[in-house]
PDB file of C-alpha atoms in Angstrom:
ATOM      1  CA  MET A   1    -124.446  81.142-245.506  1.00 47.00           C
ATOM      2  CA  ARG A   2    -122.982  83.721-243.129  1.00 48.00           C
ATOM      3  CA  VAL A   3    -119.757  83.940-241.150  1.00 49.00           C
ATOM      4  CA  ARG A   4    -119.828  85.257-237.607  1.00 48.00           C
ATOM      5  CA  ARG A   5    -117.531  88.109-236.624  1.00 47.00           C
ATOM      6  CA  SER A   6    -117.325  90.362-233.572  1.00 48.00           C
ATOM      7  CA  ASN A   7    -119.729  92.977-234.923  1.00 51.00           C
ATOM      8  CA  GLY A   8    -122.176  90.632-236.640  1.00 55.00           C
ATOM      9  CA  TYR A   9    -122.346  88.289-239.667  1.00 68.00           C
ATOM     10  CA  ILE A  10    -120.757  88.499-243.110  1.00 73.00           C
ATOM     11  CA  ALA A  11    -123.285  87.654-245.819  1.00 80.00           C
ATOM     12  CA  ALA A  12    -122.424  85.011-248.414  1.00 82.00           C
ATOM     13  CA  ASP A  13    -122.519  87.572-251.249  1.00 86.00           C
ATOM     14  CA  GLU A  14    -119.917  89.664-249.431  1.00 85.00           C
ATOM     15  CA  LEU A  15    -117.788  86.562-248.903  1.00 88.00           C
ATOM     16  CA  VAL A  16    -117.735  86.033-252.681  1.00 89.00           C
ATOM     17  CA  HIS A  17    -116.205  89.497-253.056  1.00 89.00           C
ATOM     18  CA  ILE A  18    -113.591  88.723-250.416  1.00 88.00           C
ATOM     19  CA  ALA A  19    -112.763  85.395-252.065  1.00 90.00           C
ATOM     20  CA  ALA A  20    -112.498  86.987-255.526  1.00 88.00           C
ATOM     21  CA  GLY A  21    -110.170  89.672-254.191  1.00 85.00           C
ATOM     22  CA  SER A  22    -107.924  87.038-252.615  1.00 86.00           C
ATOM     23  CA  GLY A  23    -107.992  84.649-255.587  1.00 86.00           C
ATOM     24  CA  ASP A  24    -109.807  81.773-253.851  1.00 90.00           C
ATOM     25  CA  ILE A  25    -111.710  79.926-256.591  1.00 90.00           C
ATOM     26  CA  GLU A  26    -112.732  77.009-254.356  1.00 91.00           C
ATOM     27  CA  ALA A  27    -114.404  79.360-251.893  1.00 90.00           C
ATOM     28  CA  ILE A  28    -116.287  81.126-254.694  1.00 89.00           C
ATOM     29  CA  ASP A  29    -117.383  77.781-256.149  1.00 89.00           C
ATOM     30  CA  LEU A  30    -118.689  76.679-252.753  1.00 90.00           C
ATOM     31  CA  LEU A  31    -120.444  79.960-251.995  1.00 89.00           C
ATOM     32  CA  THR A  32    -122.186  80.106-255.388  1.00 88.00           C
ATOM     33  CA  SER A  33    -123.331  76.477-255.251  1.00 87.00           C
ATOM     34  CA  GLU A  34    -126.989  75.483-254.762  1.00 83.00           C
ATOM     35  CA  GLU A  35    -126.265  74.901-251.088  1.00 82.00           C
ATOM     36  CA  PHE A  36    -125.443  78.552-250.323  1.00 80.00           C
ATOM     37  CA  GLU A  37    -126.763  80.386-253.429  1.00 82.00           C
ATOM     38  CA  ALA A  38    -124.486  83.417-253.278  1.00 86.00           C
ATOM     39  CA  SER A  39    -124.441  85.616-256.378  1.00 85.00           C
ATOM     40  CA  PRO A  40    -121.301  85.772-258.569  1.00 82.00           C
ATOM     41  CA  THR A  41    -122.384  89.177-259.909  1.00 81.00           C
ATOM     42  CA  MET A  42    -123.787  90.898-256.817  1.00 83.00           C
ATOM     43  CA  ARG A  43    -122.713  94.535-256.516  1.00 82.00           C
ATOM     44  CA  TYR A  44    -121.264  95.371-253.125  1.00 71.00           C
ATOM     45  CA  ASP A  45    -121.968  98.585-251.150  1.00 72.00           C
ATOM     46  CA  GLU A  46    -121.986 102.064-252.719  1.00 75.00           C
ATOM     47  CA  THR A  47    -118.924 101.343-254.875  1.00 80.00           C
ATOM     48  CA  GLY A  48    -120.932  98.919-256.997  1.00 85.00           C
ATOM     49  CA  TRP A  49    -117.998  96.583-257.567  1.00 88.00           C
ATOM     50  CA  GLU A  50    -118.727  93.018-258.702  1.00 88.00           C
ATOM     51  CA  PRO A  51    -116.496  90.033-257.845  1.00 88.00           C
ATOM     52  CA  ILE A  52    -114.901  90.291-261.303  1.00 86.00           C
ATOM     53  CA  HIS A  53    -113.690  93.818-260.478  1.00 87.00           C
ATOM     54  CA  GLU A  54    -112.186  92.604-257.194  1.00 85.00           C
ATOM     55  CA  ALA A  55    -110.366  89.837-259.065  1.00 83.00           C
ATOM     56  CA  ALA A  56    -109.062  92.302-261.658  1.00 79.00           C
ATOM     57  CA  GLN A  57    -107.707  94.655-258.998  1.00 79.00           C
ATOM     58  CA  GLY A  58    -105.924  91.779-257.286  1.00 78.00           C
ATOM     59  CA  GLY A  59    -104.570  90.386-260.555  1.00 75.00           C
ATOM     60  CA  HIS A  60    -106.214  86.989-260.041  1.00 78.00           C
ATOM     61  CA  ILE A  61    -106.413  85.614-263.552  1.00 75.00           C
ATOM     62  CA  GLY A  62    -107.707  82.236-262.400  1.00 79.00           C
ATOM     63  CA  VAL A  63    -110.781  83.808-260.822  1.00 83.00           C
ATOM     64  CA  LEU A  64    -111.412  85.921-263.919  1.00 80.00           C
ATOM     65  CA  ASN A  65    -111.160  82.883-266.197  1.00 77.00           C
ATOM     66  CA  TRP A  66    -113.472  80.911-263.933  1.00 83.00           C
ATOM     67  CA  LEU A  67    -116.122  83.630-263.650  1.00 85.00           C
ATOM     68  CA  LEU A  68    -116.098  84.291-267.398  1.00 79.00           C
ATOM     69  CA  ALA A  69    -116.264  80.599-268.282  1.00 77.00           C
ATOM     70  CA  LYS A  70    -118.949  79.593-265.786  1.00 83.00           C
ATOM     71  CA  TYR A  71    -121.173  82.657-265.502  1.00 80.00           C
ATOM     72  CA  GLN A  72    -120.524  84.646-268.714  1.00 75.00           C
ATOM     73  CA  VAL A  73    -120.147  87.870-266.736  1.00 76.00           C
ATOM     74  CA  ASP A  74    -120.074  91.119-268.707  1.00 77.00           C
ATOM     75  CA  VAL A  75    -116.468  92.173-269.419  1.00 74.00           C
ATOM     76  CA  ASN A  76    -117.592  95.789-269.860  1.00 76.00           C
ATOM     77  CA  SER A  77    -119.517  95.862-266.604  1.00 80.00           C
ATOM     78  CA  ARG A  78    -118.865  99.170-264.834  1.00 83.00           C
ATOM     79  CA  THR A  79    -118.398  99.877-261.145  1.00 85.00           C
ATOM     80  CA  GLU A  80    -121.217 101.962-259.689  1.00 84.00           C
ATOM     81  CA  ASN A  81    -119.267 104.822-258.151  1.00 79.00           C
ATOM     82  CA  LEU A  82    -116.495 105.567-260.672  1.00 80.00           C
ATOM     83  CA  LYS A  83    -117.972 103.690-263.670  1.00 84.00           C
ATOM     84  CA  MET A  84    -114.704 101.822-264.243  1.00 84.00           C
ATOM     85  CA  THR A  85    -114.421  98.761-266.497  1.00 80.00           C
ATOM     86  CA  LEU A  86    -111.906  95.916-266.197  1.00 76.00           C
ATOM     87  CA  LEU A  87    -109.587  97.793-268.548  1.00 77.00           C
ATOM     88  CA  HIS A  88    -109.727 100.909-266.349  1.00 81.00           C
ATOM     89  CA  ILE A  89    -108.807  98.786-263.343  1.00 79.00           C
ATOM     90  CA  ALA A  90    -105.996  97.001-265.199  1.00 73.00           C
ATOM     91  CA  ALA A  91    -104.553 100.332-266.349  1.00 74.00           C
ATOM     92  CA  ARG A  92    -104.949 101.994-262.960  1.00 74.00           C
ATOM     93  CA  TYR A  93    -103.600  99.262-260.699  1.00 70.00           C
ATOM     94  CA  GLY A  94    -101.014  97.921-263.123  1.00 58.00           C
ATOM     95  CA  GLN A  95    -101.766  94.212-262.724  1.00 54.00           C
ATOM     96  CA  PRO A  96     -99.752  92.562-265.514  1.00 50.00           C
ATOM     97  CA  GLY A  97    -101.641  89.277-265.416  1.00 51.00           C
ATOM     98  CA  VAL A  98    -105.227  90.465-265.108  1.00 51.00           C
ATOM     99  CA  VAL A  99    -106.581  88.167-267.801  1.00 33.00           C
ATOM    100  CA  ARG A 100    -105.521  85.783-270.534  1.00 34.00           C
ATOM    101  CA  LEU A 101    -108.638  84.847-272.439  1.00 34.00           C
ATOM    102  CA  LEU A 102    -108.421  83.433-275.937  1.00 25.00           C
ATOM    103  CA  SER A 103    -111.308  81.983-277.891  1.00 23.00           C
ATOM    104  CA  GLY A 104    -111.767  79.216-275.326  1.00 29.00           C
ATOM    105  CA  ARG A 105    -111.407  81.725-272.467  1.00 34.00           C
ATOM    106  CA  MET A 106    -109.183  79.322-270.560  1.00 32.00           C
ATOM    107  CA  GLY A 107    -105.779  79.995-272.128  1.00 39.00           C
ATOM    108  CA  PRO A 108    -102.411  80.086-270.360  1.00 39.00           C
ATOM    109  CA  GLN A 109    -101.548  82.875-267.959  1.00 43.00           C
ATOM    110  CA  THR A 110     -99.465  85.886-268.921  1.00 42.00           C
ATOM    111  CA  ASN A 111     -97.232  88.311-267.072  1.00 43.00           C
ATOM    112  CA  ASN A 112     -96.982  90.772-269.952  1.00 53.00           C
ATOM    113  CA  VAL A 113     -98.857  94.060-269.612  1.00 58.00           C
ATOM    114  CA  GLU A 114     -99.361  94.615-273.341  1.00 62.00           C
ATOM    115  CA  GLU A 115    -100.635  91.069-273.774  1.00 63.00           C
ATOM    116  CA  THR A 116    -102.997  91.577-270.851  1.00 63.00           C
ATOM    117  CA  ILE A 117    -104.513  94.704-272.370  1.00 70.00           C
ATOM    118  CA  TRP A 118    -104.681  93.114-275.820  1.00 71.00           C
ATOM    119  CA  GLU A 119    -106.581  90.114-274.453  1.00 66.00           C
ATOM    120  CA  LEU A 120    -109.017  92.392-272.631  1.00 70.00           C
ATOM    121  CA  ILE A 121    -109.646  94.182-275.926  1.00 73.00           C
ATOM    122  CA  ASN A 122    -109.999  90.835-277.718  1.00 69.00           C
ATOM    123  CA  ILE A 123    -112.847  89.783-275.446  1.00 66.00           C
ATOM    124  CA  GLY A 124    -114.730  93.016-275.977  1.00 70.00           C
ATOM    125  CA  CYS A 125    -113.272  95.630-273.620  1.00 75.00           C
ATOM    126  CA  ASP A 126    -113.429  99.106-275.178  1.00 80.00           C
ATOM    127  CA  VAL A 127    -109.971 100.706-275.087  1.00 85.00           C
ATOM    128  CA  ASN A 128    -111.504 104.202-275.085  1.00 89.00           C
ATOM    129  CA  MET A 129    -114.453 103.639-272.759  1.00 86.00           C
ATOM    130  CA  LYS A 130    -114.751 106.413-270.168  1.00 88.00           C
ATOM    131  CA  ASP A 131    -115.596 106.405-266.485  1.00 86.00           C
ATOM    132  CA  LYS A 132    -117.726 108.798-264.407  1.00 84.00           C
ATOM    133  CA  GLU A 133    -115.327 111.724-264.900  1.00 86.00           C
ATOM    134  CA  SER A 134    -114.763 110.826-268.580  1.00 89.00           C
ATOM    135  CA  TRP A 135    -111.353 109.330-267.833  1.00 92.00           C
ATOM    136  CA  SER A 136    -110.233 106.697-270.339  1.00 92.00           C
ATOM    137  CA  PRO A 137    -107.892 103.819-269.421  1.00 89.00           C
ATOM    138  CA  LEU A 138    -105.074 105.934-270.913  1.00 93.00           C
ATOM    139  CA  HIS A 139    -105.920 108.784-268.511  1.00 94.00           C
ATOM    140  CA  MET A 140    -105.635 106.251-265.673  1.00 90.00           C
ATOM    141  CA  ALA A 141    -102.298 104.892-266.858  1.00 90.00           C
ATOM    142  CA  ALA A 142    -100.808 108.344-267.488  1.00 94.00           C
ATOM    143  CA  ALA A 143    -101.978 109.742-264.146  1.00 93.00           C
ATOM    144  CA  THR A 144    -100.442 106.840-262.235  1.00 89.00           C
ATOM    145  CA  GLY A 145     -97.193 106.908-264.223  1.00 92.00           C
ATOM    146  CA  ARG A 146     -97.519 103.345-265.536  1.00 88.00           C
ATOM    147  CA  LEU A 147     -95.310 103.477-268.609  1.00 90.00           C
ATOM    148  CA  GLU A 148     -95.913  99.889-269.771  1.00 84.00           C
ATOM    149  CA  ASN A 149     -99.661 100.397-269.675  1.00 85.00           C
ATOM    150  CA  VAL A 150     -99.399 103.701-271.549  1.00 90.00           C
ATOM    151  CA  VAL A 151     -97.326 102.099-274.317  1.00 88.00           C
ATOM    152  CA  ALA A 152     -99.658  99.105-274.578  1.00 84.00           C
ATOM    153  CA  LEU A 153    -102.817 101.208-274.712  1.00 87.00           C
ATOM    154  CA  ILE A 154    -101.372 103.492-277.391  1.00 90.00           C
ATOM    155  CA  ARG A 155    -100.350 100.512-279.523  1.00 86.00           C
ATOM    156  CA  HIS A 156    -103.865  99.148-279.349  1.00 84.00           C
ATOM    157  CA  GLY A 157    -105.681 102.271-280.442  1.00 88.00           C
ATOM    158  CA  ALA A 158    -106.159 104.459-277.366  1.00 92.00           C
ATOM    159  CA  ASN A 159    -107.013 108.076-278.170  1.00 96.00           C
ATOM    160  CA  VAL A 160    -104.009 110.070-276.899  1.00 96.00           C
ATOM    161  CA  ASN A 161    -105.965 113.341-277.004  1.00 95.00           C
ATOM    162  CA  SER A 162    -109.083 112.170-275.230  1.00 95.00           C
ATOM    163  CA  LYS A 163    -110.426 114.834-272.840  1.00 92.00           C
ATOM    164  CA  CYS A 164    -111.977 114.271-269.441  1.00 90.00           C
ATOM    165  CA  GLN A 165    -114.507 116.298-267.457  1.00 86.00           C
ATOM    166  CA  TYR A 166    -112.376 116.665-264.340  1.00 83.00           C
ATOM    167  CA  PRO A 167    -110.011 118.421-264.581  1.00 84.00           C
ATOM    168  CA  TYR A 168    -112.034 119.938-267.426  1.00 83.00           C
ATOM    169  CA  GLY A 169    -110.502 119.249-270.842  1.00 86.00           C
ATOM    170  CA  ALA A 170    -107.489 117.424-269.384  1.00 90.00           C
ATOM    171  CA  THR A 171    -105.653 115.094-271.756  1.00 94.00           C
ATOM    172  CA  PRO A 172    -103.447 112.179-270.629  1.00 96.00           C
ATOM    173  CA  LEU A 173    -100.388 114.355-271.342  1.00 96.00           C
ATOM    174  CA  PHE A 174    -101.728 117.175-269.158  1.00 93.00           C
ATOM    175  CA  LEU A 175    -102.330 114.748-266.270  1.00 94.00           C
ATOM    176  CA  ALA A 176     -98.848 113.240-266.537  1.00 95.00           C
ATOM    177  CA  ARG A 177     -97.229 116.687-266.655  1.00 94.00           C
ATOM    178  CA  THR A 178     -99.281 118.032-263.741  1.00 92.00           C
ATOM    179  CA  ILE A 179     -98.781 115.023-261.475  1.00 94.00           C
ATOM    180  CA  ARG A 180     -95.051 114.905-262.280  1.00 95.00           C
ATOM    181  CA  LYS A 181     -94.711 118.313-260.603  1.00 92.00           C
ATOM    182  CA  LEU A 182     -96.105 116.833-257.388  1.00 92.00           C
ATOM    183  CA  GLN A 183     -93.583 114.002-257.202  1.00 92.00           C
ATOM    184  CA  VAL A 184     -90.765 114.164-254.661  1.00 88.00           C
ATOM    185  CA  THR A 185     -88.099 111.695-255.771  1.00 94.00           C
ATOM    186  CA  LYS A 186     -86.060 111.859-258.969  1.00 95.00           C
ATOM    187  CA  LYS A 187     -87.120 108.296-259.799  1.00 94.00           C
ATOM    188  CA  GLU A 188     -90.791 109.247-259.740  1.00 94.00           C
ATOM    189  CA  LYS A 189     -90.222 112.394-261.789  1.00 95.00           C
ATOM    190  CA  ASP A 190     -88.212 110.419-264.358  1.00 96.00           C
ATOM    191  CA  GLN A 191     -90.998 107.841-264.619  1.00 96.00           C
ATOM    192  CA  TYR A 192     -93.564 110.499-265.478  1.00 96.00           C
ATOM    193  CA  ALA A 193     -91.107 112.118-267.902  1.00 96.00           C
ATOM    194  CA  LYS A 194     -90.929 108.803-269.789  1.00 97.00           C
ATOM    195  CA  VAL A 195     -94.717 108.626-269.880  1.00 97.00           C
ATOM    196  CA  MET A 196     -94.870 112.160-271.292  1.00 97.00           C
ATOM    197  CA  LYS A 197     -92.275 111.293-273.941  1.00 96.00           C
ATOM    198  CA  GLN A 198     -94.281 108.297-275.159  1.00 97.00           C
ATOM    199  CA  LEU A 199     -97.468 110.340-275.303  1.00 97.00           C
ATOM    200  CA  LYS A 200     -95.778 113.130-277.273  1.00 96.00           C
ATOM    201  CA  LEU A 201     -94.308 110.620-279.743  1.00 96.00           C
ATOM    202  CA  ALA A 202     -97.864 109.422-280.362  1.00 96.00           C
ATOM    203  CA  GLY A 203     -99.048 112.967-281.104  1.00 95.00           C
ATOM    204  CA  ALA A 204    -100.511 113.838-277.712  1.00 95.00           C
ATOM    205  CA  ARG A 205    -101.392 117.452-276.938  1.00 92.00           C
ATOM    206  CA  ASP A 206    -101.694 119.366-273.690  1.00 89.00           C
ATOM    207  CA  ARG A 207    -104.903 120.959-272.402  1.00 80.00           C
ATOM    208  CA  ASN A 208    -105.774 123.996-274.518  1.00 71.00           C
ATOM    209  CA  LEU A 209    -106.360 127.554-273.361  1.00 66.00           C
ATOM    210  CA  PHE A 210    -110.140 127.646-273.369  1.00 61.00           C
ATOM    211  CA  ASP A 211    -110.514 124.318-271.586  1.00 65.00           C
ATOM    212  CA  MET A 212    -108.249 125.706-268.882  1.00 65.00           C
ATOM    213  CA  CYS A 213    -110.322 128.898-268.621  1.00 63.00           C
ATOM    214  CA  VAL A 214    -113.569 126.970-268.339  1.00 57.00           C
ATOM    215  CA  SER A 215    -112.121 125.048-265.395  1.00 58.00           C
ATOM    216  CA  PHE A 216    -111.450 128.358-263.608  1.00 54.00           C
ATOM    217  CA  SER A 217    -114.444 130.552-264.401  1.00 53.00           C
ATOM    218  CA  TYR A 218    -116.675 131.593-267.250  1.00 50.00           C
ATOM    219  CA  PRO A 219    -115.877 135.337-266.844  1.00 54.00           C
ATOM    220  CA  THR A 220    -112.230 134.473-267.487  1.00 54.00           C
ATOM    221  CA  ILE A 221    -112.937 132.664-270.731  1.00 54.00           C
ATOM    222  CA  PHE A 222    -115.255 135.470-271.850  1.00 55.00           C
ATOM    223  CA  LYS A 223    -112.524 138.055-271.230  1.00 61.00           C
ATOM    224  CA  VAL A 224    -109.890 136.030-273.089  1.00 60.00           C
ATOM    225  CA  ARG A 225    -112.206 135.257-276.010  1.00 59.00           C
ATOM    226  CA  THR A 226    -113.182 138.930-276.375  1.00 64.00           C
ATOM    227  CA  LYS A 227    -109.562 140.057-276.499  1.00 63.00           C
ATOM    228  CA  LEU A 228    -108.513 137.374-278.975  1.00 61.00           C
ATOM    229  CA  GLU A 229    -111.465 138.037-281.266  1.00 61.00           C
ATOM    230  CA  SER A 230    -110.709 141.761-281.199  1.00 66.00           C
ATOM    231  CA  LEU A 231    -107.099 141.125-282.171  1.00 61.00           C
ATOM    232  CA  ALA A 232    -108.048 138.703-284.914  1.00 59.00           C
ATOM    233  CA  THR A 233    -110.608 141.114-286.338  1.00 60.00           C
ATOM    234  CA  ASP A 234    -108.111 143.969-286.479  1.00 58.00           C
ATOM    235  CA  LEU A 235    -105.438 141.750-287.978  1.00 57.00           C
ATOM    236  CA  GLN A 236    -107.946 140.019-290.291  1.00 53.00           C
ATOM    237  CA  ASP A 237    -106.244 136.728-289.493  1.00 58.00           C
ATOM    238  CA  LYS A 238    -108.700 133.904-288.861  1.00 61.00           C
ATOM    239  CA  GLU A 239    -105.964 131.274-289.124  1.00 64.00           C
ATOM    240  CA  TRP A 240    -103.988 132.999-286.359  1.00 58.00           C
ATOM    241  CA  LEU A 241    -107.027 133.058-284.062  1.00 58.00           C
ATOM    242  CA  GLU A 242    -107.675 129.337-284.529  1.00 64.00           C
ATOM    243  CA  ALA A 243    -104.008 128.577-283.840  1.00 61.00           C
ATOM    244  CA  VAL A 244    -104.108 130.513-280.569  1.00 56.00           C
ATOM    245  CA  ILE A 245    -107.369 128.944-279.418  1.00 57.00           C
ATOM    246  CA  ASN A 246    -106.014 125.418-279.953  1.00 61.00           C
ATOM    247  CA  ALA A 247    -102.546 126.108-278.573  1.00 57.00           C
ATOM    248  CA  PRO A 248    -101.351 124.636-275.254  1.00 56.00           C
ATOM    249  CA  VAL A 249    -101.864 126.856-272.237  1.00 49.00           C
ATOM    250  CA  ASN A 250     -98.221 127.874-271.861  1.00 48.00           C
ATOM    251  CA  ALA A 251     -97.493 128.310-275.565  1.00 49.00           C
ATOM    252  CA  VAL A 252     -95.773 131.531-276.693  1.00 46.00           C
ATOM    253  CA  PRO A 253     -98.646 132.697-278.995  1.00 47.00           C
ATOM    254  CA  VAL A 254    -101.071 132.516-276.088  1.00 48.00           C
ATOM    255  CA  VAL A 255     -98.835 134.508-273.760  1.00 46.00           C
ATOM    256  CA  ASP A 256     -98.198 137.108-276.476  1.00 50.00           C
ATOM    257  CA  ALA A 257    -101.888 137.388-277.269  1.00 47.00           C
ATOM    258  CA  LEU A 258    -102.891 137.913-273.663  1.00 46.00           C
ATOM    259  CA  ASN A 259    -100.231 140.579-273.131  1.00 47.00           C
ATOM    260  CA  ALA A 260    -100.758 142.408-276.411  1.00 47.00           C
ATOM    261  CA  PRO A 261    -102.759 145.645-276.425  1.00 45.00           C
ATOM    262  CA  VAL A 262    -106.081 145.643-278.209  1.00 40.00           C
ATOM    263  CA  ILE A 263    -105.784 147.628-281.446  1.00 41.00           C
ATOM    264  CA  ALA A 264    -108.585 150.161-281.536  1.00 42.00           C
ATOM    265  CA  ALA A 265    -110.238 151.249-284.762  1.00 39.00           C
ATOM    266  CA  PRO A 266    -109.467 154.857-285.860  1.00 43.00           C
ATOM    267  CA  VAL A 267    -111.930 157.489-284.602  1.00 42.00           C
ATOM    268  CA  VAL A 268    -113.371 159.832-287.234  1.00 42.00           C
ATOM    269  CA  ASP A 269    -113.996 163.445-286.097  1.00 46.00           C
ATOM    270  CA  THR A 270    -117.286 164.131-287.844  1.00 42.00           C
ATOM    271  CA  LEU A 271    -117.768 167.477-286.086  1.00 44.00           C
ATOM    272  CA  HIS A 272    -114.733 169.211-287.638  1.00 47.00           C
ATOM    273  CA  ALA A 273    -114.531 167.226-290.831  1.00 44.00           C
ATOM    274  CA  PRO A 274    -114.611 169.322-294.014  1.00 48.00           C
ATOM    275  CA  VAL A 275    -117.906 169.474-295.821  1.00 45.00           C
ATOM    276  CA  ILE A 276    -117.765 168.181-299.346  1.00 45.00           C
ATOM    277  CA  ALA A 277    -119.997 170.130-301.627  1.00 42.00           C
TER     278      ALA A 277
END
């Protein structure tokens, strides 16, 4: 089956994606019937999204229930481009009713974000699964300022100190703090401040010094490491060195360490030293 449009035809598989994104179960049922044989799991274009991902983004719980019940689609199926799962999409786009799937997979609908995330976890979604850039669902929620999603993910076991590859070593707290600075309105800034507060209460840490240096350049991290190791050697304080290395970028010990002079070892004048008989 194809639909004619001004610049050509729309294939039946593409129509399934459109129907899933708009919540039209009857259209999907018709398109995937023996008469038209469209695929309910066909990946579309370079993004590699399946119909279930389109339904999750649009918050169409009925379509999700129907696809899971009839075709047993994989709930941890990733998109091709960003490698996102359903839980990534739920956290990123903030759809409160993405899925309500109990043992029978056809339970009542829900409008509660925490319940949504819990049900996704119940059916096998990994709360800490990472995408192409090693972002977890909590990274997604923190970066988009979705407080309810952040709280729900933390309650259900999300790693608050998970690090991603881009920006290198960034934690959810680092993303929330960085993006908050880019916001214009007070309302937006306050929203990110609330996200940061929840993350800190759960023990979240900022990006550390060496992860920051790696994201800039390797010569930078080499220079910093050399200076810190020199200081630690002279002070004979291994514990202090470890504390500085793991400290947040803007922490006082880091600033002090970078500004402190390197303590040189005493030079012995062997030429004029007295000879001991």
